[in-house]
Amino acid sequence: MINKIKHMLRRHNLQWEMPTKTFPTKAAIAWLKKLTLSEIDWLEMNHLLADLEHVQQRFEELEAVIAERCETSEEAALLSSMPGAGNFVSVGLACRVGRVDRFPRSRSLANYWGLTPGCRNSGDNNKRLGSITKAGSGMARWLLAQVTRHALRMDRELREWFKRIKRRRGASIARVAVMRRLATIIWHMLTQRRTYAECRAFALAQAEQ
């Protein structure tokens, strides 16, 4: 709906007159309601603004429900201590872990989410590793990718480790490596019932071994 509104503004070359750079904002919506358009375009604009208001109301209701679930879930509350992990990310990751005692080791969670390289060994050649398996939850990997962006900005040691891998293997492989480490840290957080700051140093030291 936002894209449709922007397309209509570009069609009439009105996008430059919008009072705010971002959209939707209260000032931008108030400005849209005062535009002078043809009858058909004005009808379409009114419908789009009404639909947008309805979606925003649903969004606020869902945010309230997610925040409530995050407060009542011990696992989600622990995961919210990760850099950039809001209520949605925390609840989403907690749901996709389930019972953490299902995973005997920290790397088991990364395996479960499909973050480990696939194996294509044949005969005596036992080092043919391919791309990650992507066998687990795609949503979990997407959520971890969002956390990775914030973690690399806020965690200096993790950022330095990422840069070393990036110089050797490239940015994509380095980011997947960070996601794999974050999965390891999540396992320690949920197993030991401790926050990200308490588990990070231990998990990273163990991963170096």
XYZ file of N, CA, C and O in Angstrom:
836
model
N 0.825 -1.210 0.000
C 0.000 0.000 0.000
C 0.859 1.261 0.000
O 0.544 2.236 -0.681
N 1.943 1.217 0.769
C 2.857 2.362 0.780
C 3.449 2.575 -0.612
O 3.558 3.706 -1.100
N 3.839 1.478 -1.255
C 4.412 1.584 -2.603
C 3.386 2.126 -3.602
O 3.736 2.890 -4.512
N 2.123 1.724 -3.446
C 1.080 2.224 -4.344
C 0.889 3.727 -4.167
O 0.696 4.463 -5.148
N 0.911 4.191 -2.914
C 0.769 5.622 -2.655
C 1.940 6.390 -3.254
O 1.771 7.433 -3.897
N 3.155 5.860 -3.060
C 4.332 6.519 -3.618
C 4.287 6.538 -5.144
O 4.704 7.514 -5.774
N 3.786 5.453 -5.723
C 3.677 5.396 -7.193
C 2.709 6.464 -7.698
O 2.965 7.130 -8.725
N 1.613 6.664 -6.984
C 0.650 7.691 -7.397
C 1.273 9.082 -7.292
O 1.056 9.934 -8.171
N 2.047 9.311 -6.244
C 2.704 10.609 -6.105
C 3.704 10.845 -7.235
O 3.803 11.947 -7.780
N 4.458 9.798 -7.600
C 5.419 9.941 -8.712
C 4.701 10.183 -10.024
O 5.206 10.911 -10.885
N 3.534 9.581 -10.179
C 2.774 9.747 -11.415
C 2.360 11.202 -11.611
O 2.295 11.700 -12.745
N 2.114 11.890 -10.502
C 1.730 13.309 -10.575
C 2.899 14.226 -10.218
O 2.700 15.443 -10.083
N 4.088 13.656 -10.056
C 5.294 14.421 -9.718
C 5.099 15.244 -8.434
O 5.506 16.405 -8.339
N 4.506 14.616 -7.424
C 4.228 15.287 -6.158
C 5.119 14.805 -5.021
O 5.013 15.321 -3.912
N 5.973 13.804 -5.305
C 6.772 13.217 -4.221
C 7.720 14.223 -3.594
O 8.080 14.110 -2.421
N 8.111 15.258 -4.369
C 9.073 16.235 -3.842
C 8.425 17.206 -2.858
O 9.122 17.884 -2.107
N 7.106 17.272 -2.863
C 6.411 18.200 -1.983
C 6.033 17.588 -0.639
O 5.490 18.282 0.224
N 6.286 16.315 -0.458
C 5.938 15.662 0.800
C 6.704 16.320 1.960
O 7.913 16.543 1.851
N 6.051 16.641 3.074
C 6.705 17.385 4.157
C 7.742 16.582 4.937
O 8.543 17.176 5.655
N 7.732 15.272 4.845
C 8.707 14.443 5.560
C 9.390 13.497 4.578
O 8.795 13.100 3.572
N 10.622 13.124 4.879
C 11.360 12.207 4.015
C 10.861 10.774 4.162
O 10.914 9.997 3.216
N 10.431 10.411 5.361
C 9.945 9.051 5.595
C 8.430 9.007 5.474
O 7.745 10.026 5.625
N 7.922 7.811 5.212
C 6.484 7.618 5.074
C 6.152 6.198 5.525
O 6.904 5.262 5.243
N 5.068 5.981 6.259
C 4.044 6.964 6.627
C 4.328 7.658 7.960
O 4.745 7.022 8.923
N 4.109 8.936 8.007
C 4.150 9.717 9.239
C 2.843 10.503 9.335
O 2.120 10.641 8.341
N 2.529 11.011 10.517
C 1.284 11.762 10.694
C 1.256 13.000 9.792
O 0.218 13.323 9.197
N 2.409 13.685 9.703
C 2.456 14.883 8.866
C 2.253 14.539 7.391
O 1.547 15.250 6.661
N 2.861 13.438 6.931
C 2.724 13.043 5.528
C 1.298 12.625 5.215
O 0.756 12.968 4.144
N 0.660 11.891 6.120
C -0.719 11.451 5.889
C -1.670 12.648 5.877
O -2.587 12.728 5.046
N -1.452 13.593 6.789
C -2.288 14.808 6.799
C -2.120 15.585 5.499
O -3.093 16.141 4.955
N -0.899 15.614 4.979
C -0.632 16.310 3.707
C -1.324 15.597 2.550
O -1.906 16.235 1.664
N -1.312 14.260 2.556
C -1.958 13.499 1.484
C -3.455 13.756 1.438
O -4.054 13.806 0.359
N -4.067 13.895 2.615
C -5.519 14.094 2.668
C -5.939 15.451 2.095
O -7.114 15.643 1.785
N -4.983 16.377 1.968
C -5.299 17.717 1.454
C -4.915 17.904 -0.008
O -5.084 18.994 -0.561
N -4.397 16.849 -0.648
C -3.976 16.970 -2.038
C -5.169 17.194 -2.967
O -6.278 16.712 -2.720
N -4.905 17.877 -4.046
C -5.914 18.076 -5.082
C -5.638 17.103 -6.217
O -4.650 17.227 -6.950
N -6.505 16.116 -6.356
C -6.335 15.078 -7.372
C -7.618 14.929 -8.173
O -8.673 15.466 -7.794
N -7.525 14.200 -9.273
C -8.724 13.919 -10.055
C -9.656 13.011 -9.252
O -9.268 12.415 -8.246
N -10.887 12.915 -9.687
C -11.899 12.163 -8.933
C -11.470 10.708 -8.719
O -11.577 10.177 -7.610
N -11.000 10.049 -9.778
C -10.626 8.646 -9.678
C -9.388 8.469 -8.795
O -9.330 7.574 -7.936
N -8.392 9.323 -8.994
C -7.183 9.230 -8.174
C -7.486 9.524 -6.707
O -6.915 8.900 -5.809
N -8.360 10.471 -6.458
C -8.709 10.796 -5.072
C -9.442 9.630 -4.404
O -9.234 9.331 -3.228
N -10.302 8.951 -5.174
C -11.000 7.778 -4.642
C -10.003 6.677 -4.285
O -10.095 6.057 -3.215
N -9.051 6.442 -5.197
C -8.033 5.421 -4.929
C -7.181 5.809 -3.721
O -6.868 4.961 -2.876
N -6.804 7.084 -3.626
C -5.990 7.539 -2.498
C -6.732 7.352 -1.173
O -6.149 6.904 -0.174
N -8.022 7.673 -1.145
C -8.805 7.504 0.078
C -8.853 6.051 0.512
O -8.732 5.723 1.696
N -9.035 5.148 -0.450
C -9.078 3.720 -0.135
C -7.725 3.241 0.398
O -7.657 2.464 1.355
N -6.654 3.707 -0.222
C -5.327 3.304 0.225
C -5.030 3.809 1.640
O -4.481 3.075 2.475
N -5.402 5.044 1.928
C -5.168 5.599 3.260
C -6.007 4.884 4.314
O -5.544 4.644 5.442
N -7.237 4.524 3.963
C -8.086 3.778 4.903
C -7.512 2.393 5.178
O -7.473 1.937 6.326
N -7.055 1.718 4.126
C -6.448 0.395 4.301
C -5.161 0.494 5.118
O -4.880 -0.364 5.959
N -4.384 1.537 4.870
C -3.134 1.727 5.600
C -3.402 1.943 7.087
O -2.703 1.394 7.946
N -4.426 2.736 7.406
C -4.779 2.976 8.811
C -5.210 1.677 9.491
O -4.843 1.408 10.639
N -5.961 0.843 8.767
C -6.407 -0.440 9.316
C -5.215 -1.361 9.585
O -5.149 -2.009 10.639
N -4.279 -1.408 8.655
C -3.099 -2.252 8.831
C -2.257 -1.775 10.012
O -1.732 -2.581 10.792
N -2.120 -0.475 10.159
C -1.348 0.060 11.276
C -1.993 -0.282 12.615
O -1.296 -0.577 13.598
N -3.334 -0.273 12.678
C -4.019 -0.672 13.897
C -3.765 -2.138 14.214
O -3.508 -2.503 15.372
N -3.816 -2.986 13.201
C -3.522 -4.415 13.404
C -2.081 -4.608 13.844
O -1.789 -5.456 14.693
N -1.181 -3.823 13.264
C 0.235 -3.917 13.616
C 0.446 -3.588 15.098
O 1.179 -4.282 15.808
N -0.220 -2.539 15.575
C -0.091 -2.159 16.978
C -0.664 -3.235 17.900
O -0.104 -3.516 18.967
N -1.788 -3.841 17.500
C -2.379 -4.915 18.304
C -1.446 -6.121 18.383
O -1.253 -6.706 19.454
N -0.852 -6.477 17.242
C 0.080 -7.614 17.230
C 1.321 -7.322 18.060
O 1.831 -8.204 18.757
N 1.821 -6.098 17.984
C 2.990 -5.732 18.788
C 2.695 -5.881 20.281
O 3.545 -6.331 21.050
N 1.494 -5.498 20.696
C 1.120 -5.621 22.104
C 1.069 -7.082 22.528
O 1.539 -7.448 23.620
N 0.523 -7.947 21.664
C 0.447 -9.378 21.982
C 1.851 -9.985 22.058
O 2.171 -10.772 22.958
N 2.712 -9.619 21.106
C 4.078 -10.143 21.097
C 4.842 -9.686 22.330
O 5.584 -10.459 22.947
N 4.664 -8.416 22.727
C 5.335 -7.901 23.927
C 4.875 -8.656 25.168
O 5.683 -8.977 26.053
N 3.578 -8.972 25.238
C 3.052 -9.721 26.383
C 3.647 -11.127 26.433
O 4.021 -11.613 27.503
N 3.747 -11.767 25.276
C 4.317 -13.121 25.245
C 5.794 -13.110 25.596
O 6.304 -14.047 26.206
N 6.487 -12.053 25.203
C 7.907 -11.950 25.531
C 8.099 -11.816 27.039
O 9.040 -12.367 27.605
N 7.193 -11.091 27.699
C 7.298 -10.911 29.140
C 6.987 -12.189 29.905
O 7.558 -12.432 30.964
N 6.089 -13.019 29.369
C 5.683 -14.229 30.078
C 6.553 -15.436 29.747
O 6.407 -16.486 30.373
N 7.441 -15.309 28.776
C 8.334 -16.410 28.393
C 9.731 -16.152 28.930
O 10.365 -15.156 28.584
N 10.221 -17.045 29.780
C 11.559 -16.879 30.329
C 12.608 -16.961 29.230
O 13.605 -16.225 29.250
N 12.407 -17.855 28.265
C 13.370 -18.014 27.173
C 13.439 -16.749 26.316
O 14.523 -16.270 25.980
N 12.274 -16.197 25.976
C 12.253 -14.973 25.166
C 12.868 -13.798 25.928
O 13.568 -12.971 25.333
N 12.624 -13.731 27.241
C 13.205 -12.648 28.041
C 14.730 -12.733 28.036
O 15.419 -11.706 27.968
N 15.269 -13.951 28.094
C 16.727 -14.122 28.036
C 17.268 -13.713 26.672
O 18.280 -13.008 26.569
N 16.588 -14.129 25.613
C 17.060 -13.821 24.265
C 16.965 -12.326 23.953
O 17.695 -11.825 23.098
N 16.096 -11.617 24.643
C 15.975 -10.176 24.406
C 17.208 -9.405 24.874
O 17.356 -8.223 24.558
N 18.113 -10.072 25.616
C 19.361 -9.418 26.040
C 20.405 -9.397 24.932
O 21.455 -8.766 25.082
N 20.129 -10.061 23.804
C 21.050 -10.043 22.675
C 20.998 -8.691 21.982
O 19.971 -8.011 22.005
N 22.092 -8.256 21.359
C 22.097 -6.955 20.666
C 21.042 -6.896 19.564
O 20.998 -7.767 18.694
N 20.193 -5.904 19.632
C 19.195 -5.706 18.583
C 18.031 -6.664 18.606
O 17.219 -6.653 17.677
N 17.917 -7.497 19.637
C 16.830 -8.479 19.703
C 15.630 -7.864 20.408
O 15.608 -7.765 21.628
N 14.639 -7.435 19.644
C 13.420 -6.913 20.222
C 12.459 -8.037 20.573
O 12.818 -9.219 20.561
N 11.220 -7.666 20.856
C 10.232 -8.668 21.275
C 9.965 -9.700 20.181
O 9.907 -10.903 20.439
N 9.807 -9.227 18.936
C 9.484 -10.149 17.843
C 10.618 -11.141 17.603
O 10.390 -12.352 17.468
N 11.855 -10.651 17.558
C 13.010 -11.525 17.329
C 13.156 -12.521 18.475
O 13.394 -13.712 18.253
N 12.995 -12.055 19.705
C 13.174 -12.919 20.874
C 12.132 -14.030 20.910
O 12.467 -15.204 21.115
N 10.870 -13.668 20.694
C 9.807 -14.676 20.699
C 9.975 -15.636 19.528
O 9.808 -16.852 19.656
N 10.321 -15.083 18.353
C 10.486 -15.926 17.165
C 11.587 -16.960 17.333
O 11.410 -18.137 16.983
N 12.732 -16.556 17.877
C 13.828 -17.503 18.082
C 13.494 -18.511 19.176
O 13.805 -19.704 19.055
N 12.859 -18.039 20.252
C 12.492 -18.950 21.343
C 11.533 -20.032 20.849
O 11.663 -21.209 21.214
N 10.581 -19.635 19.991
C 9.631 -20.614 19.440
C 10.324 -21.653 18.566
O 9.902 -22.810 18.509
N 11.397 -21.240 17.897
C 12.074 -22.146 16.972
C 13.212 -22.925 17.618
O 13.899 -23.689 16.945
N 13.387 -22.721 18.909
C 14.278 -23.593 19.688
C 13.462 -24.675 20.374
O 13.821 -25.857 20.384
N 12.334 -24.266 20.956
C 11.527 -25.219 21.709
C 12.233 -25.602 23.002
O 12.751 -24.748 23.713
N 12.270 -26.876 23.298
C 12.974 -27.359 24.490
C 14.461 -27.461 24.173
O 14.872 -28.259 23.342
N 15.271 -26.670 24.844
C 16.707 -26.631 24.536
C 17.402 -27.925 24.940
O 18.463 -28.263 24.405
N 16.798 -28.702 25.850
C 17.436 -29.964 26.262
C 17.393 -31.012 25.150
O 17.987 -32.087 25.281
N 16.726 -30.701 24.038
C 16.757 -31.611 22.886
C 18.115 -31.609 22.214
O 18.447 -32.531 21.470
N 18.902 -30.555 22.471
C 20.186 -30.389 21.793
C 21.319 -30.687 22.780
O 21.541 -29.907 23.709
N 22.039 -31.777 22.597
C 23.050 -32.180 23.582
C 24.266 -31.269 23.636
O 24.918 -31.156 24.665
N 24.594 -30.629 22.519
C 25.777 -29.757 22.458
C 25.393 -28.420 21.830
O 24.373 -28.315 21.156
N 26.266 -27.435 22.041
C 25.969 -26.097 21.529
C 25.880 -26.080 20.007
O 25.047 -25.373 19.436
N 26.729 -26.842 19.324
C 26.700 -26.827 17.862
C 25.474 -27.551 17.302
O 25.169 -27.425 16.113
N 24.780 -28.317 18.152
C 23.598 -29.034 17.682
C 22.506 -28.069 17.240
O 21.756 -28.339 16.304
N 22.402 -26.926 17.919
C 21.380 -25.943 17.545
C 21.696 -25.332 16.185
O 20.796 -25.134 15.359
N 22.977 -25.044 15.923
C 23.370 -24.528 14.610
C 23.082 -25.563 13.524
O 22.649 -25.209 12.414
N 23.319 -26.824 13.816
C 22.990 -27.893 12.860
C 21.490 -27.934 12.583
O 21.047 -28.080 11.443
N 20.713 -27.800 13.651
C 19.253 -27.877 13.538
C 18.707 -26.747 12.670
O 17.731 -26.929 11.939
N 19.336 -25.587 12.737
C 18.895 -24.445 11.941
C 19.538 -24.392 10.560
O 19.368 -23.423 9.823
N 20.292 -25.411 10.202
C 20.859 -25.482 8.852
C 21.987 -24.517 8.596
O 22.177 -24.055 7.470
N 22.783 -24.220 9.643
C 23.866 -23.237 9.509
C 25.239 -23.876 9.359
O 26.245 -23.165 9.368
N 25.299 -25.179 9.220
C 26.584 -25.868 9.067
C 26.771 -26.299 7.616
O 25.800 -26.577 6.907
N 28.024 -26.367 7.142
C 28.273 -26.747 5.735
C 27.815 -28.169 5.440
O 27.932 -29.067 6.277
N 27.291 -28.367 4.238
C 26.942 -29.701 3.800
C 28.185 -30.497 3.451
O 29.227 -29.938 3.105
N 28.081 -31.796 3.557
C 29.226 -32.685 3.330
C 29.006 -33.483 2.045
O 27.958 -34.097 1.868
N 30.020 -33.471 1.154
C 29.924 -34.207 -0.115
C 31.144 -35.111 -0.279
O 31.789 -35.132 -1.317
N 31.463 -35.841 0.773
C 32.640 -36.714 0.741
C 32.438 -37.885 -0.212
O 31.328 -38.379 -0.414
N 33.557 -38.318 -0.779
C 33.523 -39.473 -1.675
C 34.850 -40.213 -1.575
O 35.917 -39.633 -1.826
N 34.802 -41.479 -1.196
C 36.023 -42.262 -1.074
C 36.946 -41.717 0.000
O 36.551 -41.488 1.140
N 38.206 -41.516 -0.387
C 39.191 -41.016 0.573
C 39.121 -39.505 0.761
O 39.774 -38.955 1.648
N 38.389 -38.815 -0.087
C 38.274 -37.361 0.024
C 37.201 -37.029 1.057
O 36.004 -37.150 0.803
N 37.647 -36.631 2.246
C 36.702 -36.364 3.338
C 36.661 -34.888 3.733
O 36.313 -34.551 4.852
N 37.051 -34.017 2.818
C 37.056 -32.590 3.127
C 36.253 -31.783 2.107
O 36.498 -30.606 1.910
N 35.300 -32.433 1.462
C 34.506 -31.733 0.459
C 33.272 -31.131 1.126
O 32.200 -31.724 1.166
N 33.432 -29.934 1.682
C 32.338 -29.240 2.354
C 31.732 -28.211 1.415
O 32.444 -27.442 0.778
N 30.416 -28.209 1.328
C 29.735 -27.263 0.455
C 29.152 -26.105 1.232
O 29.633 -25.740 2.307
N 28.094 -25.499 0.681
C 27.421 -24.394 1.358
C 26.590 -24.938 2.512
O 26.439 -26.149 2.679
N 26.035 -24.038 3.320
C 25.259 -24.483 4.476
C 24.039 -25.279 4.006
O 23.514 -25.066 2.910
N 23.578 -26.176 4.855
C 22.512 -27.108 4.456
C 21.151 -26.423 4.306
O 20.335 -26.852 3.498
N 20.892 -25.370 5.089
C 19.587 -24.696 5.104
C 18.455 -25.690 5.368
O 17.346 -25.551 4.851
N 18.762 -26.696 6.193
C 17.795 -27.756 6.446
C 16.771 -27.376 7.502
O 15.718 -27.985 7.591
N 17.081 -26.380 8.312
C 16.184 -26.021 9.407
C 15.253 -24.879 9.057
O 14.901 -24.660 7.902
N 14.878 -24.136 10.076
C 13.909 -23.051 9.925
C 14.504 -21.860 9.178
O 15.495 -21.272 9.619
N 13.885 -21.508 8.070
C 14.317 -20.325 7.334
C 14.060 -19.051 8.128
O 14.831 -18.097 8.053
N 12.980 -19.029 8.906
C 12.685 -17.871 9.736
C 13.756 -17.679 10.805
O 14.169 -16.547 11.083
N 14.225 -18.773 11.407
C 15.283 -18.666 12.423
C 16.545 -18.078 11.814
O 17.194 -17.222 12.428
N 16.903 -18.502 10.606
C 18.094 -17.951 9.962
C 17.903 -16.475 9.643
O 18.828 -15.674 9.780
N 16.706 -16.091 9.206
C 16.449 -14.682 8.909
C 16.538 -13.835 10.175
O 17.122 -12.741 10.153
N 15.970 -14.323 11.264
C 16.035 -13.592 12.528
C 17.477 -13.462 13.011
O 17.894 -12.405 13.493
N 18.252 -14.538 12.876
C 19.666 -14.479 13.271
C 20.430 -13.474 12.408
O 21.341 -12.796 12.893
N 20.073 -13.384 11.150
C 20.738 -12.416 10.264
C 20.475 -10.988 10.744
O 21.368 -10.131 10.675
N 19.250 -10.727 11.248
C 18.952 -9.391 11.769
C 19.759 -9.109 13.035
O 20.288 -8.005 13.215
N 19.867 -10.111 13.911
C 20.654 -9.944 15.135
C 22.125 -9.741 14.792
O 22.830 -8.961 15.442
N 22.607 -10.438 13.756
C 24.012 -10.323 13.351
C 24.374 -8.882 12.999
O 25.450 -8.397 13.358
N 23.493 -8.191 12.298
C 23.756 -6.798 11.924
C 24.014 -5.939 13.151
O 24.944 -5.127 13.177
N 23.184 -6.109 14.170
C 23.345 -5.309 15.388
C 24.539 -5.772 16.207
O 25.270 -4.953 16.772
N 24.740 -7.086 16.264
C 25.850 -7.618 17.064
C 27.195 -7.154 16.523
O 28.113 -6.841 17.291
N 27.322 -7.088 15.211
C 28.593 -6.647 14.625
C 28.864 -5.177 14.902
O 30.020 -4.756 14.935
N 27.816 -4.395 15.094
C 28.006 -2.984 15.432
C 28.323 -2.785 16.910
O 29.101 -1.900 17.268
N 27.746 -3.619 17.763
C 27.821 -3.379 19.203
C 28.842 -4.248 19.934
O 29.236 -3.912 21.050
N 29.254 -5.360 19.323
C 30.179 -6.286 19.979
C 31.538 -6.201 19.276
O 31.730 -6.730 18.190
N 32.490 -5.544 19.912
C 33.776 -5.282 19.268
C 34.542 -6.571 18.993
O 35.108 -6.745 17.902
N 34.589 -7.491 19.954
C 35.341 -8.740 19.763
C 34.749 -9.572 18.642
O 35.483 -10.144 17.827
N 33.434 -9.638 18.596
C 32.776 -10.384 17.521
C 33.047 -9.730 16.178
O 33.245 -10.420 15.170
N 33.066 -8.408 16.145
C 33.333 -7.682 14.898
C 34.748 -7.940 14.396
O 34.970 -8.136 13.195
N 35.724 -7.963 15.312
C 37.106 -8.242 14.911
C 37.241 -9.661 14.380
O 37.967 -9.905 13.405
N 36.564 -10.600 15.018
C 36.585 -11.990 14.537
C 35.948 -12.089 13.149
O 36.448 -12.781 12.270
N 34.858 -11.355 12.941
C 34.196 -11.316 11.635
C 35.138 -10.766 10.564
O 35.219 -11.306 9.450
N 35.878 -9.704 10.886
C 36.784 -9.098 9.914
C 37.899 -10.061 9.510
O 38.314 -10.081 8.343
N 38.401 -10.841 10.459
C 39.464 -11.809 10.125
C 38.958 -12.854 9.136
O 39.651 -13.208 8.178
N 37.754 -13.344 9.354
C 37.190 -14.331 8.431
C 36.863 -13.688 7.090
O 37.063 -14.290 6.031
N 36.387 -12.458 7.124
C 36.030 -11.751 5.890
C 37.249 -11.588 4.985
O 37.144 -11.734 3.760
N 38.410 -11.276 5.577
C 39.623 -11.119 4.763
C 40.023 -12.430 4.096
O 40.544 -12.427 2.976
N 39.773 -13.548 4.766
C 40.173 -14.852 4.220
C 39.133 -15.455 3.286
O 39.473 -15.997 2.243
N 37.840 -15.346 3.666
C 36.814 -16.114 2.962
C 35.733 -15.269 2.307
O 34.915 -15.809 1.573
N 35.690 -13.979 2.605
C 34.640 -13.138 2.029
C 33.545 -12.820 3.038
O 33.396 -13.489 4.066
N 32.744 -11.794 2.707
C 31.749 -11.278 3.652
C 30.612 -12.263 3.903
O 30.148 -12.405 5.036
N 30.142 -12.963 2.871
C 28.999 -13.866 3.035
C 29.320 -15.000 3.988
O 28.544 -15.314 4.908
N 30.478 -15.632 3.784
C 30.874 -16.739 4.656
C 31.111 -16.234 6.074
O 30.769 -16.906 7.052
N 31.672 -15.034 6.197
C 31.928 -14.469 7.522
C 30.622 -14.217 8.265
O 30.528 -14.462 9.474
N 29.597 -13.739 7.574
C 28.320 -13.489 8.235
C 27.658 -14.788 8.685
O 27.062 -14.852 9.770
N 27.745 -15.811 7.879
C 27.185 -17.102 8.278
C 27.929 -17.638 9.495
O 27.323 -18.227 10.402
N 29.249 -17.422 9.542
C 30.034 -17.854 10.693
C 29.566 -17.140 11.960
O 29.480 -17.748 13.038
N 29.263 -15.848 11.849
C 28.756 -15.097 13.006
C 27.388 -15.637 13.419
O 27.106 -15.793 14.617
N 26.538 -15.927 12.459
C 25.231 -16.500 12.780
C 25.380 -17.831 13.502
O 24.642 -18.124 14.444
N 26.349 -18.623 13.064
C 26.592 -19.919 13.711
C 27.047 -19.716 15.158
O 26.632 -20.429 16.060
N 27.903 -18.732 15.385
C 28.354 -18.440 16.743
C 27.214 -17.932 17.613
O 27.118 -18.265 18.792
N 26.361 -17.111 17.032
C 25.220 -16.627 17.790
C 24.298 -17.777 18.188
O 23.730 -17.776 19.287
N 24.134 -18.751 17.299
C 23.337 -19.924 17.650
C 23.966 -20.669 18.824
O 23.264 -21.164 19.717
N 25.294 -20.738 18.832
C 26.003 -21.373 19.951
C 25.769 -20.601 21.247
O 25.519 -21.195 22.311
N 25.837 -19.280 21.167
C 25.609 -18.445 22.354
C 24.171 -18.607 22.849
O 23.921 -18.674 24.061
N 23.217 -18.688 21.929
C 21.817 -18.883 22.313
C 21.653 -20.188 23.082
O 20.937 -20.251 24.091
N 22.327 -21.245 22.633
C 22.248 -22.533 23.341
C 22.755 -22.386 24.779
O 22.131 -22.885 25.718
N 23.873 -21.700 24.960
C 24.412 -21.489 26.303
C 23.461 -20.634 27.141
O 23.276 -20.896 28.341
N 22.861 -19.612 26.530
C 21.946 -18.747 27.261
C 20.749 -19.532 27.793
O 20.364 -19.389 28.965
N 20.167 -20.362 26.936
C 18.981 -21.096 27.334
C 19.305 -22.273 28.245
O 18.485 -22.652 29.092
N 20.483 -22.851 28.083
C 20.872 -23.979 28.936
C 21.244 -23.515 30.335
O 20.854 -24.131 31.340
N 22.013 -22.432 30.407
C 22.498 -21.940 31.696
C 21.589 -20.887 32.318
O 21.834 -20.439 33.442
N 20.546 -20.470 31.586
C 19.620 -19.439 32.060
C 20.371 -18.158 32.424
O 20.197 -17.591 33.501
N 21.198 -17.704 31.488
C 21.960 -16.476 31.687
C 21.795 -15.566 30.485
O 21.363 -15.991 29.415
N 22.170 -14.306 30.647
C 22.010 -13.318 29.586
C 23.124 -13.453 28.539
O 24.083 -14.208 28.721
N 22.964 -12.682 27.461
C 23.957 -12.695 26.383
C 25.334 -12.280 26.890
O 26.337 -12.930 26.581
N 25.392 -11.226 27.680
C 26.682 -10.734 28.179
C 27.372 -11.774 29.045
O 28.604 -11.904 29.021
N 26.610 -12.534 29.816
C 27.198 -13.544 30.707
C 27.700 -14.759 29.942
O 28.673 -15.390 30.347
N 27.043 -15.093 28.830
C 27.397 -16.314 28.098
C 28.340 -16.073 26.925
O 28.978 -17.013 26.451
N 28.424 -14.853 26.443
C 29.178 -14.588 25.214
C 30.639 -14.991 25.333
O 31.167 -15.709 24.480
N 31.326 -14.528 26.384
C 32.755 -14.796 26.517
C 33.024 -16.299 26.613
O 33.929 -16.827 25.965
N 32.216 -16.998 27.396
C 32.413 -18.440 27.561
C 32.173 -19.180 26.246
O 32.935 -20.059 25.866
N 31.089 -18.805 25.549
C 30.763 -19.487 24.300
C 31.814 -19.244 23.233
O 32.211 -20.159 22.496
N 32.316 -18.022 23.127
C 33.335 -17.702 22.132
C 34.652 -18.403 22.441
O 35.347 -18.877 21.543
N 35.006 -18.480 23.717
C 36.240 -19.171 24.107
C 36.138 -20.656 23.788
O 37.083 -21.275 23.316
N 34.975 -21.232 24.031
C 34.766 -22.655 23.726
C 34.822 -22.903 22.218
O 35.356 -23.921 21.768
N 34.306 -21.953 21.426
C 34.295 -22.121 19.971
C 35.708 -22.057 19.402
O 35.987 -22.642 18.351
N 36.617 -21.360 20.090
C 37.996 -21.261 19.618
C 38.765 -22.562 19.821
O 39.794 -22.792 19.190
N 38.270 -23.417 20.729
C 38.989 -24.650 21.036
C 38.848 -25.674 19.913
O 37.891 -25.703 19.203
